[in-house]
CSV table of C-alpha atoms and ligand atoms in Angstrom, one decimal:
chain,number,residue,atom,x,y,z
A,1,UNK,CA,107.7,135.9,84.0
A,2,UNK,CA,106.8,132.2,84.3
A,3,UNK,CA,104.6,130.9,81.5
A,4,UNK,CA,101.0,130.0,82.6
A,5,UNK,CA,99.1,126.9,81.6
A,6,UNK,CA,95.6,125.9,82.6
A,7,UNK,CA,96.8,122.6,83.9
A,8,UNK,CA,100.1,121.2,84.8
A,9,UNK,CA,100.3,117.4,84.8
A,10,UNK,CA,103.3,116.0,86.8
A,11,UNK,CA,104.4,112.6,85.3
A,12,UNK,CA,103.4,111.3,81.9
A,13,UNK,CA,102.9,107.7,83.2
A,14,UNK,CA,99.8,105.5,83.1
A,15,UNK,CA,97.6,108.1,85.0
A,16,UNK,CA,99.3,111.3,83.6
A,17,UNK,CA,98.9,110.3,80.0
A,18,UNK,CA,95.2,109.5,80.3
A,19,UNK,CA,94.5,112.7,82.4
A,20,UNK,CA,96.4,114.9,79.9
A,21,UNK,CA,94.6,113.3,77.0
A,22,UNK,CA,91.2,113.8,78.6
A,23,UNK,CA,91.9,117.4,79.5
A,24,UNK,CA,93.1,118.2,76.0
A,25,UNK,CA,89.6,117.3,74.6
A,26,UNK,CA,88.7,120.9,75.5
A,27,UNK,CA,90.4,122.9,72.8
A,28,UNK,CA,90.4,126.0,75.0
A,29,UNK,CA,92.7,124.3,77.6
A,30,UNK,CA,96.5,124.6,77.6
A,31,UNK,CA,98.2,121.7,79.3
A,32,UNK,CA,101.9,121.3,80.3
A,33,UNK,CA,103.0,117.7,80.9
A,34,UNK,CA,106.3,117.2,82.8
A,35,UNK,CA,108.0,113.9,82.6
A,36,UNK,CA,111.4,113.0,84.2
A,37,UNK,CA,112.4,110.4,81.7
A,38,UNK,CA,113.4,110.4,78.0
A,39,UNK,CA,111.4,109.5,74.9
A,40,UNK,CA,109.7,106.1,75.2
A,41,UNK,CA,109.6,105.2,71.5
A,42,UNK,CA,112.6,102.7,71.6
A,43,UNK,CA,112.5,99.1,70.5
A,44,UNK,CA,112.8,97.6,73.9
A,45,UNK,CA,109.6,99.3,75.0
A,46,UNK,CA,107.7,98.9,71.7
A,47,UNK,CA,108.5,95.2,71.1
A,48,UNK,CA,106.5,93.4,73.9
A,49,UNK,CA,109.0,90.6,74.5
A,50,UNK,CA,112.0,92.9,74.7
A,51,UNK,CA,111.1,94.9,77.8
A,52,UNK,CA,113.7,93.1,80.0
A,53,UNK,CA,116.3,95.1,78.0
A,54,UNK,CA,115.0,98.3,79.7
A,55,UNK,CA,116.0,97.4,83.2
A,56,UNK,CA,119.1,99.0,84.4
A,57,UNK,CA,118.7,101.9,81.9
A,58,UNK,CA,117.7,105.5,82.3
A,59,UNK,CA,114.1,104.5,81.4
A,60,UNK,CA,113.6,102.7,84.7
A,61,UNK,CA,113.8,104.3,88.2
A,62,UNK,CA,116.1,102.1,90.2
A,63,UNK,CA,114.0,102.4,93.4
A,64,UNK,CA,114.8,100.0,96.2
A,65,UNK,CA,113.7,99.7,99.8
A,66,UNK,CA,115.8,100.1,102.9
A,67,UNK,CA,117.1,96.7,104.2
A,68,UNK,CA,114.0,95.0,105.3
A,69,UNK,CA,114.1,93.4,108.8
A,70,UNK,CA,111.3,90.9,108.1
A,71,UNK,CA,112.9,89.9,104.8
A,72,UNK,CA,116.4,88.9,106.2
A,73,UNK,CA,117.7,92.4,105.6
A,74,UNK,CA,117.2,92.3,101.8
A,75,UNK,CA,116.6,95.5,99.9
A,76,UNK,CA,113.5,95.0,97.8
A,77,UNK,CA,113.9,96.3,94.3
A,78,UNK,CA,110.9,98.3,92.9
A,79,UNK,CA,111.5,99.2,89.3
A,80,UNK,CA,109.2,101.8,87.9
A,81,UNK,CA,108.9,103.2,84.4
A,82,UNK,CA,110.7,106.6,83.7
A,83,UNK,CA,109.5,107.8,80.4
A,84,UNK,CA,106.1,108.7,78.8
A,85,UNK,CA,103.7,105.9,79.5
A,86,UNK,CA,105.6,105.4,82.9
A,87,UNK,CA,105.3,101.9,84.2
A,88,UNK,CA,102.9,101.0,81.3
A,89,UNK,CA,106.0,101.4,79.1
A,90,UNK,CA,107.9,98.6,81.0
A,91,UNK,CA,105.2,96.5,82.5
A,92,UNK,CA,104.0,92.9,81.6
A,93,UNK,CA,101.1,94.3,79.6
A,94,UNK,CA,98.7,92.0,81.5
A,95,UNK,CA,95.2,93.4,81.3
A,96,UNK,CA,93.9,92.8,84.7
A,97,UNK,CA,91.5,94.8,86.9
A,98,UNK,CA,91.6,92.9,90.1
A,99,UNK,CA,88.7,91.4,92.0
A,100,UNK,CA,85.4,93.3,91.9
A,101,UNK,CA,85.2,93.1,95.7
A,102,UNK,CA,88.6,94.9,96.0
A,103,UNK,CA,86.8,98.1,94.8
A,104,UNK,CA,83.8,97.6,97.1
A,105,UNK,CA,86.3,97.2,100.0
A,106,UNK,CA,87.7,100.7,99.1
A,107,UNK,CA,84.2,102.2,99.4
A,108,UNK,CA,83.9,100.5,102.8
A,109,UNK,CA,87.2,102.0,103.8
A,110,UNK,CA,85.8,105.5,102.9
A,111,UNK,CA,86.7,105.9,99.3
A,112,UNK,CA,83.3,106.9,97.9
A,113,UNK,CA,82.7,106.6,94.2
A,114,UNK,CA,85.1,103.7,93.6
A,115,UNK,CA,82.8,100.6,93.9
A,116,UNK,CA,83.1,98.1,91.1
A,117,UNK,CA,79.7,99.1,89.7
A,118,UNK,CA,80.9,102.7,89.6
A,119,UNK,CA,84.3,102.1,87.9
A,120,UNK,CA,83.1,99.4,85.5
A,121,UNK,CA,81.7,102.0,83.0
A,122,UNK,CA,85.2,103.6,82.9
A,123,UNK,CA,86.9,100.3,82.2
A,124,UNK,CA,84.5,99.7,79.4
A,125,UNK,CA,85.0,103.2,78.0
A,126,UNK,CA,88.8,102.8,78.0
A,127,UNK,CA,88.8,99.4,76.4
A,128,UNK,CA,88.9,98.3,72.8
A,129,UNK,CA,88.7,94.5,73.3
A,130,UNK,CA,89.3,92.4,70.2
A,131,UNK,CA,87.4,89.3,71.5
A,132,UNK,CA,85.0,90.3,74.3
A,133,UNK,CA,81.9,92.5,74.0
A,134,UNK,CA,79.6,92.2,77.0
A,135,UNK,CA,78.6,93.9,80.3
A,136,UNK,CA,82.3,93.8,81.3
A,137,UNK,CA,84.0,94.8,78.1
A,138,UNK,CA,84.0,97.7,75.7
A,139,UNK,CA,85.1,97.7,72.1
A,140,UNK,CA,85.4,101.5,71.2
A,141,UNK,CA,88.0,102.8,73.6
A,142,UNK,CA,91.5,103.9,73.0
A,143,UNK,CA,93.2,101.1,74.9
A,144,UNK,CA,93.7,98.0,72.7
A,145,UNK,CA,93.2,94.7,74.6
A,146,UNK,CA,94.0,91.5,72.7
A,147,UNK,CA,94.4,87.8,73.4
A,148,UNK,CA,98.1,87.1,74.2
A,149,UNK,CA,99.4,86.7,70.6
A,150,UNK,CA,102.1,84.1,71.4
A,151,UNK,CA,101.7,80.9,73.4
A,152,UNK,CA,104.8,79.1,74.5
A,153,UNK,CA,104.5,75.3,74.7
A,154,UNK,CA,105.5,75.4,78.4
A,155,UNK,CA,102.7,77.8,79.2
A,156,UNK,CA,100.3,75.6,77.3
A,157,UNK,CA,101.4,72.7,79.4
A,158,UNK,CA,100.8,74.8,82.6
A,159,UNK,CA,97.3,75.6,81.5
A,160,UNK,CA,96.5,72.0,80.7
A,161,UNK,CA,98.2,70.7,83.9
A,162,UNK,CA,96.2,73.0,86.1
A,163,UNK,CA,92.9,71.8,84.5
A,164,UNK,CA,94.0,68.2,85.0
A,165,UNK,CA,94.4,69.1,88.7
A,166,UNK,CA,90.8,70.3,88.7
A,167,UNK,CA,91.1,74.1,88.3
A,168,UNK,CA,88.5,75.4,85.9
A,169,UNK,CA,89.5,77.1,82.6
A,170,UNK,CA,88.7,80.8,82.7
A,171,UNK,CA,88.5,82.5,79.4
A,172,UNK,CA,88.1,86.0,80.9
A,173,UNK,CA,89.9,87.0,84.1
A,174,UNK,CA,88.1,90.4,84.0
A,175,UNK,CA,84.6,88.9,83.8
A,176,UNK,CA,82.3,87.3,86.3
A,177,UNK,CA,85.0,85.6,88.3
A,178,UNK,CA,88.8,85.8,88.4
A,179,UNK,CA,89.2,82.2,89.6
A,180,UNK,CA,90.7,79.5,87.5
A,181,UNK,CA,93.5,79.0,84.9
A,182,UNK,CA,93.9,80.5,81.5
A,183,UNK,CA,95.7,82.9,79.2
A,184,UNK,CA,95.8,86.6,79.8
A,185,UNK,CA,94.6,89.3,77.6
A,186,UNK,CA,97.3,92.0,77.1
A,187,UNK,CA,97.5,95.7,76.2
A,188,UNK,CA,99.0,95.5,72.7
A,189,UNK,CA,98.1,96.7,69.3
A,190,UNK,CA,99.3,95.2,66.0
A,191,UNK,CA,102.0,93.3,67.8
A,192,UNK,CA,103.3,96.4,69.7
A,193,UNK,CA,103.0,97.4,73.4
A,194,UNK,CA,100.0,99.7,73.9
A,195,UNK,CA,101.3,101.9,76.7
A,196,UNK,CA,99.2,104.8,77.8
A,197,UNK,CA,101.7,107.0,75.9
A,198,UNK,CA,100.9,105.1,72.7
A,199,UNK,CA,97.1,104.8,73.4
A,200,UNK,CA,96.4,108.3,74.9
A,201,UNK,CA,99.2,110.8,75.1
A,202,UNK,CA,100.8,110.6,71.6
A,203,UNK,CA,97.5,110.8,69.7
A,204,UNK,CA,96.4,113.7,72.0
A,205,UNK,CA,99.6,115.7,71.2
A,206,UNK,CA,98.2,116.1,67.7
A,207,UNK,CA,95.5,118.4,69.1
A,208,UNK,CA,98.2,121.0,69.7
A,209,UNK,CA,97.2,122.1,73.2
A,210,UNK,CA,99.6,119.9,75.2
A,211,UNK,CA,103.2,120.8,75.7
A,212,UNK,CA,105.1,117.6,76.7
A,213,UNK,CA,108.5,118.3,78.4
A,214,UNK,CA,110.6,115.2,78.7
A,215,UNK,CA,113.7,114.9,80.9
A,216,UNK,CA,112.0,117.4,83.2
A,217,UNK,CA,112.3,116.2,86.8
A,218,UNK,CA,109.8,118.1,89.0
A,219,UNK,CA,111.2,119.4,92.3
A,220,UNK,CA,108.2,121.0,93.9
A,221,UNK,CA,104.6,122.2,93.6
A,222,UNK,CA,104.6,125.9,94.5
A,223,UNK,CA,101.8,126.8,96.9
A,224,UNK,CA,100.3,130.2,97.4
A,225,UNK,CA,98.6,129.7,100.7
A,226,UNK,CA,96.8,126.4,100.3
A,227,UNK,CA,96.5,126.7,96.5
A,228,UNK,CA,98.8,124.8,94.2
A,229,UNK,CA,99.7,127.6,91.9
A,230,UNK,CA,102.6,126.2,89.9
A,231,UNK,CA,105.5,123.8,89.6
A,232,UNK,CA,109.3,124.0,89.5
A,233,UNK,CA,111.5,121.4,87.8
A,234,UNK,CA,115.0,120.8,86.6
A,235,UNK,CA,115.9,120.1,83.0
A,236,UNK,CA,119.4,119.5,81.8
A,237,UNK,CA,120.8,121.3,84.9
A,238,UNK,CA,118.5,124.3,84.7
A,239,UNK,CA,115.7,125.2,87.1
A,240,UNK,CA,112.5,126.2,85.4
A,241,UNK,CA,109.0,127.0,86.6
A,242,UNK,CA,105.5,127.5,85.3
A,243,UNK,CA,102.1,128.6,86.7
A,244,UNK,CA,98.8,126.7,86.7
A,245,UNK,CA,95.7,128.8,86.3
A,246,UNK,CA,93.3,126.0,87.1
A,247,UNK,CA,95.0,122.9,88.6
A,248,UNK,CA,98.2,120.9,89.2
A,249,UNK,CA,97.6,117.2,88.7
A,250,UNK,CA,100.1,115.0,90.5
A,251,UNK,CA,100.6,111.7,88.6
A,252,UNK,CA,104.1,110.7,89.6
A,253,UNK,CA,103.4,107.2,90.7
A,254,UNK,CA,103.2,105.4,94.1
A,255,UNK,CA,106.7,106.5,95.1
A,256,UNK,CA,107.1,109.7,93.1
A,257,UNK,CA,103.8,111.4,94.1
A,258,UNK,CA,104.3,111.3,97.9
A,259,UNK,CA,107.9,112.3,97.5
A,260,UNK,CA,106.9,115.5,95.5
A,261,UNK,CA,104.1,116.3,97.9
A,262,UNK,CA,106.4,116.1,100.9
A,263,UNK,CA,109.1,118.1,99.2
A,264,UNK,CA,106.4,120.7,98.6
A,265,UNK,CA,105.5,120.9,102.3
A,266,UNK,CA,102.4,118.6,102.3
A,267,UNK,CA,102.7,115.6,104.6
A,268,UNK,CA,103.3,114.6,108.2
A,269,UNK,CA,104.4,117.9,109.8
A,270,UNK,CA,107.0,116.5,112.3
A,271,UNK,CA,108.7,114.5,109.5
A,272,UNK,CA,108.7,117.5,107.2
A,273,UNK,CA,110.3,119.6,109.9
A,274,UNK,CA,113.0,117.0,110.7
A,275,UNK,CA,113.7,116.8,106.9
A,276,UNK,CA,114.2,120.6,106.7
A,277,UNK,CA,111.0,121.3,104.7
A,278,UNK,CA,108.7,124.1,105.5
A,279,UNK,CA,105.2,122.8,106.3
A,280,UNK,CA,102.3,124.0,104.0
A,281,UNK,CA,99.8,121.4,105.3
A,282,UNK,CA,100.0,118.8,107.9
A,283,UNK,CA,98.7,115.6,106.2
A,284,UNK,CA,99.8,112.6,108.3
A,285,UNK,CA,98.6,110.0,105.7
A,286,UNK,CA,101.1,111.1,102.9
A,287,UNK,CA,103.6,108.4,102.2
A,288,UNK,CA,101.9,105.8,104.4
A,289,UNK,CA,100.0,102.6,103.6
A,290,UNK,CA,102.5,101.5,100.9
A,291,UNK,CA,101.7,98.0,99.7
A,292,UNK,CA,103.1,95.8,97.0
A,293,UNK,CA,102.7,92.2,95.8
A,294,UNK,CA,105.8,90.1,96.3
A,295,UNK,CA,106.4,87.2,93.9
A,296,UNK,CA,107.8,83.9,95.1
A,297,UNK,CA,109.7,82.3,92.2
A,298,UNK,CA,110.0,78.5,92.0
A,299,UNK,CA,112.3,77.0,89.4
A,300,UNK,CA,111.8,73.7,87.6
A,301,UNK,CA,114.2,72.1,85.1
A,302,UNK,CA,113.0,70.7,81.8
A,303,UNK,CA,114.4,67.5,80.3
A,304,UNK,CA,114.4,69.0,76.8
A,305,UNK,CA,115.9,72.3,75.7
A,306,UNK,CA,112.6,74.0,75.1
A,307,UNK,CA,112.6,77.0,77.4
A,308,UNK,CA,113.4,80.6,76.3
A,309,UNK,CA,117.0,80.2,77.5
A,310,UNK,CA,119.3,81.4,74.7
A,311,UNK,CA,116.5,82.9,72.6
A,312,UNK,CA,118.1,86.3,73.1
A,313,UNK,CA,121.4,85.2,71.6
A,314,UNK,CA,123.0,84.8,68.2
A,315,UNK,CA,121.1,83.6,65.1
A,316,UNK,CA,118.0,82.8,67.1
A,317,UNK,CA,117.8,86.4,68.4
A,318,UNK,CA,118.3,87.7,64.9
A,319,UNK,CA,115.5,85.6,63.5
A,320,UNK,CA,113.1,86.6,66.3
A,321,UNK,CA,114.1,90.3,65.9
A,322,UNK,CA,113.5,90.2,62.1
A,323,UNK,CA,110.2,88.4,62.4
A,324,UNK,CA,109.0,91.1,64.7
A,325,UNK,CA,110.4,94.0,62.7
A,326,UNK,CA,109.0,92.7,59.4
A,327,UNK,CA,105.7,91.2,60.5
A,328,UNK,CA,105.1,92.2,64.1
A,329,UNK,CA,104.7,88.5,64.9
A,330,UNK,CA,106.5,85.7,66.8
A,331,UNK,CA,108.3,85.4,70.1
A,332,UNK,CA,108.8,89.1,70.6
A,333,UNK,CA,105.0,89.6,70.8
A,334,UNK,CA,105.0,87.5,73.9
A,335,UNK,CA,104.7,89.1,77.3
A,336,UNK,CA,106.5,86.0,78.7
A,337,UNK,CA,103.9,85.7,81.5
A,338,UNK,CA,101.2,84.5,79.1
A,339,UNK,CA,99.3,82.2,81.4
A,340,UNK,CA,98.1,82.3,84.9
A,341,UNK,CA,96.2,80.5,87.7
A,342,UNK,CA,94.1,82.6,90.1
A,343,UNK,CA,93.6,80.6,93.2
A,344,UNK,CA,91.7,81.1,96.5
A,345,UNK,CA,93.9,80.1,99.4
A,346,UNK,CA,91.6,81.1,102.3
A,347,UNK,CA,88.3,79.9,100.9
A,348,UNK,CA,86.5,83.2,100.8
A,349,UNK,CA,85.6,82.8,97.2
A,350,UNK,CA,88.1,85.5,95.9
A,351,UNK,CA,91.4,84.9,94.3
A,352,UNK,CA,94.3,85.9,96.6
A,353,UNK,CA,97.1,84.2,94.6
A,354,UNK,CA,98.1,85.1,91.1
A,355,UNK,CA,100.3,82.2,90.0
A,356,UNK,CA,102.2,83.0,86.8
A,357,UNK,CA,103.8,80.6,84.4
A,358,UNK,CA,107.1,81.8,82.8
A,359,UNK,CA,108.8,79.5,80.2
A,360,UNK,CA,112.2,80.4,81.4
A,361,UNK,CA,114.2,80.8,84.6
A,362,UNK,CA,113.2,84.3,85.6
A,363,UNK,CA,116.1,86.2,87.2
A,364,UNK,CA,115.7,87.2,90.8
A,365,UNK,CA,117.2,90.6,91.6
A,366,UNK,CA,119.6,89.1,94.2
A,367,UNK,CA,120.4,85.7,92.7
A,368,UNK,CA,121.4,84.6,89.2
A,369,UNK,CA,119.0,82.1,87.6
A,370,UNK,CA,120.2,78.5,87.2
A,371,UNK,CA,122.1,77.5,84.1
A,372,UNK,CA,120.3,75.5,81.4
A,373,UNK,CA,116.6,75.0,80.5
A,374,UNK,CA,113.7,75.3,82.8
A,375,UNK,CA,110.6,77.2,83.8
A,376,UNK,CA,109.4,79.4,86.7
A,377,UNK,CA,106.2,79.3,88.6
A,378,UNK,CA,105.8,82.7,90.2
A,379,UNK,CA,103.2,83.2,92.9
A,380,UNK,CA,102.1,86.7,93.9
A,381,UNK,CA,100.1,87.4,97.0
A,382,UNK,CA,97.6,89.9,95.5
A,383,UNK,CA,96.2,91.0,98.9
A,384,UNK,CA,99.2,91.4,101.1
A,385,UNK,CA,98.7,92.7,104.7
A,386,UNK,CA,102.1,94.2,105.3
A,387,UNK,CA,102.2,98.0,105.0
A,388,UNK,CA,105.2,100.3,104.4
A,389,UNK,CA,106.0,103.9,104.1
A,390,UNK,CA,107.9,106.5,102.1
A,391,UNK,CA,110.0,109.1,103.8
A,392,UNK,CA,112.2,112.0,102.7
A,393,UNK,CA,115.9,111.7,103.2
A,394,UNK,CA,116.3,115.4,103.3
A,395,UNK,CA,115.2,118.7,101.7
A,396,UNK,CA,117.0,118.3,98.4
A,397,UNK,CA,114.6,117.1,95.7
A,398,UNK,CA,117.4,115.3,93.9
A,399,UNK,CA,118.0,113.0,96.9
A,400,UNK,CA,116.0,109.7,96.5
A,401,UNK,CA,113.2,109.2,99.1
A,402,UNK,CA,113.6,106.3,101.5
A,403,UNK,CA,111.2,103.3,101.1
A,404,UNK,CA,110.4,101.1,104.2
A,405,UNK,CA,108.3,98.5,102.5
A,406,UNK,CA,108.0,96.3,105.6
A,407,UNK,CA,107.7,93.3,103.3
A,408,UNK,CA,106.7,90.1,105.1
A,409,UNK,CA,106.2,92.0,108.4
A,410,UNK,CA,102.7,90.5,108.7
A,411,UNK,CA,102.9,86.8,109.5
A,412,UNK,CA,99.9,86.1,107.3
A,413,UNK,CA,101.9,87.2,104.3
A,414,UNK,CA,104.7,84.8,105.3
A,415,UNK,CA,102.3,81.9,105.6
A,416,UNK,CA,100.8,82.6,102.2
A,417,UNK,CA,104.2,82.9,100.5
A,418,UNK,CA,105.4,79.8,102.3
A,419,UNK,CA,102.4,77.8,101.1
A,420,UNK,CA,103.3,78.6,97.5
A,421,UNK,CA,107.0,77.9,98.0
A,422,UNK,CA,106.3,74.4,99.2
A,423,UNK,CA,104.0,73.8,96.3
A,424,UNK,CA,100.9,73.1,98.4
A,425,UNK,CA,98.6,75.1,96.3
A,426,UNK,CA,95.0,75.8,97.4
A,427,UNK,CA,92.3,73.4,96.6
A,428,UNK,CA,91.0,73.5,93.0
A,429,UNK,CA,87.9,75.5,92.3
A,430,UNK,CA,85.9,73.2,90.1
B,501,FAD,C1,107.9,95.7,85.9
B,501,FAD,C2,106.4,96.0,86.1
B,501,FAD,C3,105.5,95.1,85.6
B,501,FAD,C4,104.1,95.4,85.7
B,501,FAD,N1,103.2,94.5,85.1
B,501,FAD,C5,101.9,94.9,85.1
B,501,FAD,C6,101.0,94.1,84.3
B,501,FAD,O1,101.4,93.2,83.6
B,501,FAD,N2,99.7,94.5,84.4
B,501,FAD,C7,99.3,95.5,85.2
B,501,FAD,O2,98.1,95.8,85.2
B,501,FAD,N3,100.1,96.3,85.9
B,501,FAD,C8,101.4,96.0,85.9
B,501,FAD,N4,102.3,96.7,86.6
B,501,FAD,C9,101.8,97.9,87.3
B,501,FAD,C10,101.3,99.1,86.5
B,501,FAD,O3,102.2,99.2,85.4
B,501,FAD,C11,101.3,100.3,87.4
B,501,FAD,O4,100.4,100.0,88.5
B,501,FAD,C12,100.9,101.6,86.7
B,501,FAD,O5,101.6,101.8,85.5
B,501,FAD,C13,101.1,102.7,87.6
B,501,FAD,O6,100.6,103.9,87.0
B,501,FAD,P1,101.0,105.3,87.7
B,501,FAD,O7,100.4,106.3,86.7
B,501,FAD,O8,100.5,105.4,89.1
B,501,FAD,O9,102.6,105.4,87.7
B,501,FAD,P2,103.6,105.3,86.5
B,501,FAD,O10,103.0,104.7,85.3
B,501,FAD,O11,104.8,104.7,87.0
B,501,FAD,O12,103.9,106.9,86.1
B,501,FAD,C14,104.6,107.7,86.9
B,501,FAD,C15,105.3,108.7,86.0
B,501,FAD,O13,105.8,109.8,86.8
B,501,FAD,C16,107.1,110.1,86.4
B,501,FAD,N5,107.7,110.8,87.5
B,501,FAD,C17,108.0,110.3,88.7
B,501,FAD,N6,108.6,111.3,89.5
B,501,FAD,C18,108.7,112.4,88.7
B,501,FAD,C19,109.2,113.7,88.9
B,501,FAD,N7,109.8,114.1,90.0
B,501,FAD,N8,109.2,114.6,87.8
B,501,FAD,C20,108.6,114.2,86.6
B,501,FAD,N9,108.1,113.0,86.4
B,501,FAD,C21,108.2,112.1,87.4
B,501,FAD,C22,107.7,108.8,86.1
B,501,FAD,O14,108.9,108.9,85.3
B,501,FAD,C23,106.6,108.1,85.4
B,501,FAD,O15,106.6,108.3,84.0
B,501,FAD,C24,103.7,96.5,86.4
B,501,FAD,C25,104.6,97.4,87.0
B,501,FAD,C26,106.0,97.2,86.8
B,501,FAD,C27,106.9,98.2,87.4
């Protein structure tokens, strides 16, 4: 007979780690957490500046879109974390909430309960901010938020140059306004990445009522009628299953969650039937409305050899590695994207461009970076209009889903990307 838990959490990523931790506060609850990837406690995830070493490994899902018609047929790579902590174990650690009005727009679109005023108490509850304590910031939560501990001279030059161009310095991108230039705060603790696994899940495991199964790839949610009664997964070639007495919580990320739902028979009925999946519930919205922020990378050469080029090689790499291992200090505490300019390109008072400064030529997934020293200005459109969708490729759960991101299919996204490419940035907000 299958084991029974009160709750089964699918995916131990950003959401899953927090949800499992919160549920485990009730000592009477038994929680099973299923995570497809391996243990996250490896140096490339723990040392903030080393995360690039995770790409191309088993700890990152190699998701990619179908060839995109509006992006010259390119396949857009969408890496996602595949280990406890999920994408918070590979991400840039930037602590950023978005614009307050983004949340109010969700309410206007029908998502009751998600206005900025309603979510702000939860941000404050989550946060342990080392510098800020005010109506926007908390200091008692499990998630450590610190000023970026390392500042590269090229990022400092970017912050200064933007101010010389008239952009205001912003000391808190999560405060009254996002607009302006400054340094990020990052989710780190004592020089290490503070993923949700480190901040929530690992401490919660000590309570003894969570069973974390890693390398367990969920195939389906098992329905009894309309009720999610259990889950089946595959671990080291074996199919296993468990029952949930109270709830199944699906936290497998933007691509993983709709895939699992559709594999389980919940989604657009016609698509499920053509994919060979029996329909449990016809929900046309599943897998739709995909959106992502593309980044336009502009490269600039430096006259002097001061960029990060070569820092990952030879004696320099050894020195950086030792400094981090012995003192949790130095270059390896950098999240590389230390500084940023939030700009308003359409004049509505909200930032729509997140312009990163990187003190190195950042590799693009389809082209090698230039040789030598230089820096990258990367502009993200934070409110893209293009919408994509996720579709099953067949009934077998081990077959990757198909992503049609439709990147740049809306002309307004092309215009915004183009404006940053040509370097004609929006007027400064003084
Ligand atoms: C490279 C990168 C950089 C980023 N930088 C930043 C940043 O600096 N600041 C910021 O705020 N945001 C950043 N983000 C975004 C942020 O990390 C994500 O929005 C967030 O982590 C998503 O949380 P989630 O819980 O939805 O998914 P995830 O954290 O991705 O968790 C999903 C989990 O489900 C697991 N899973 C999926 N399918 C299955 C299955 N079938 N069975 C079992 N488990 C499964 C995955 O392995 C994963 O652990 C970045 C993201 C990436 C990829």
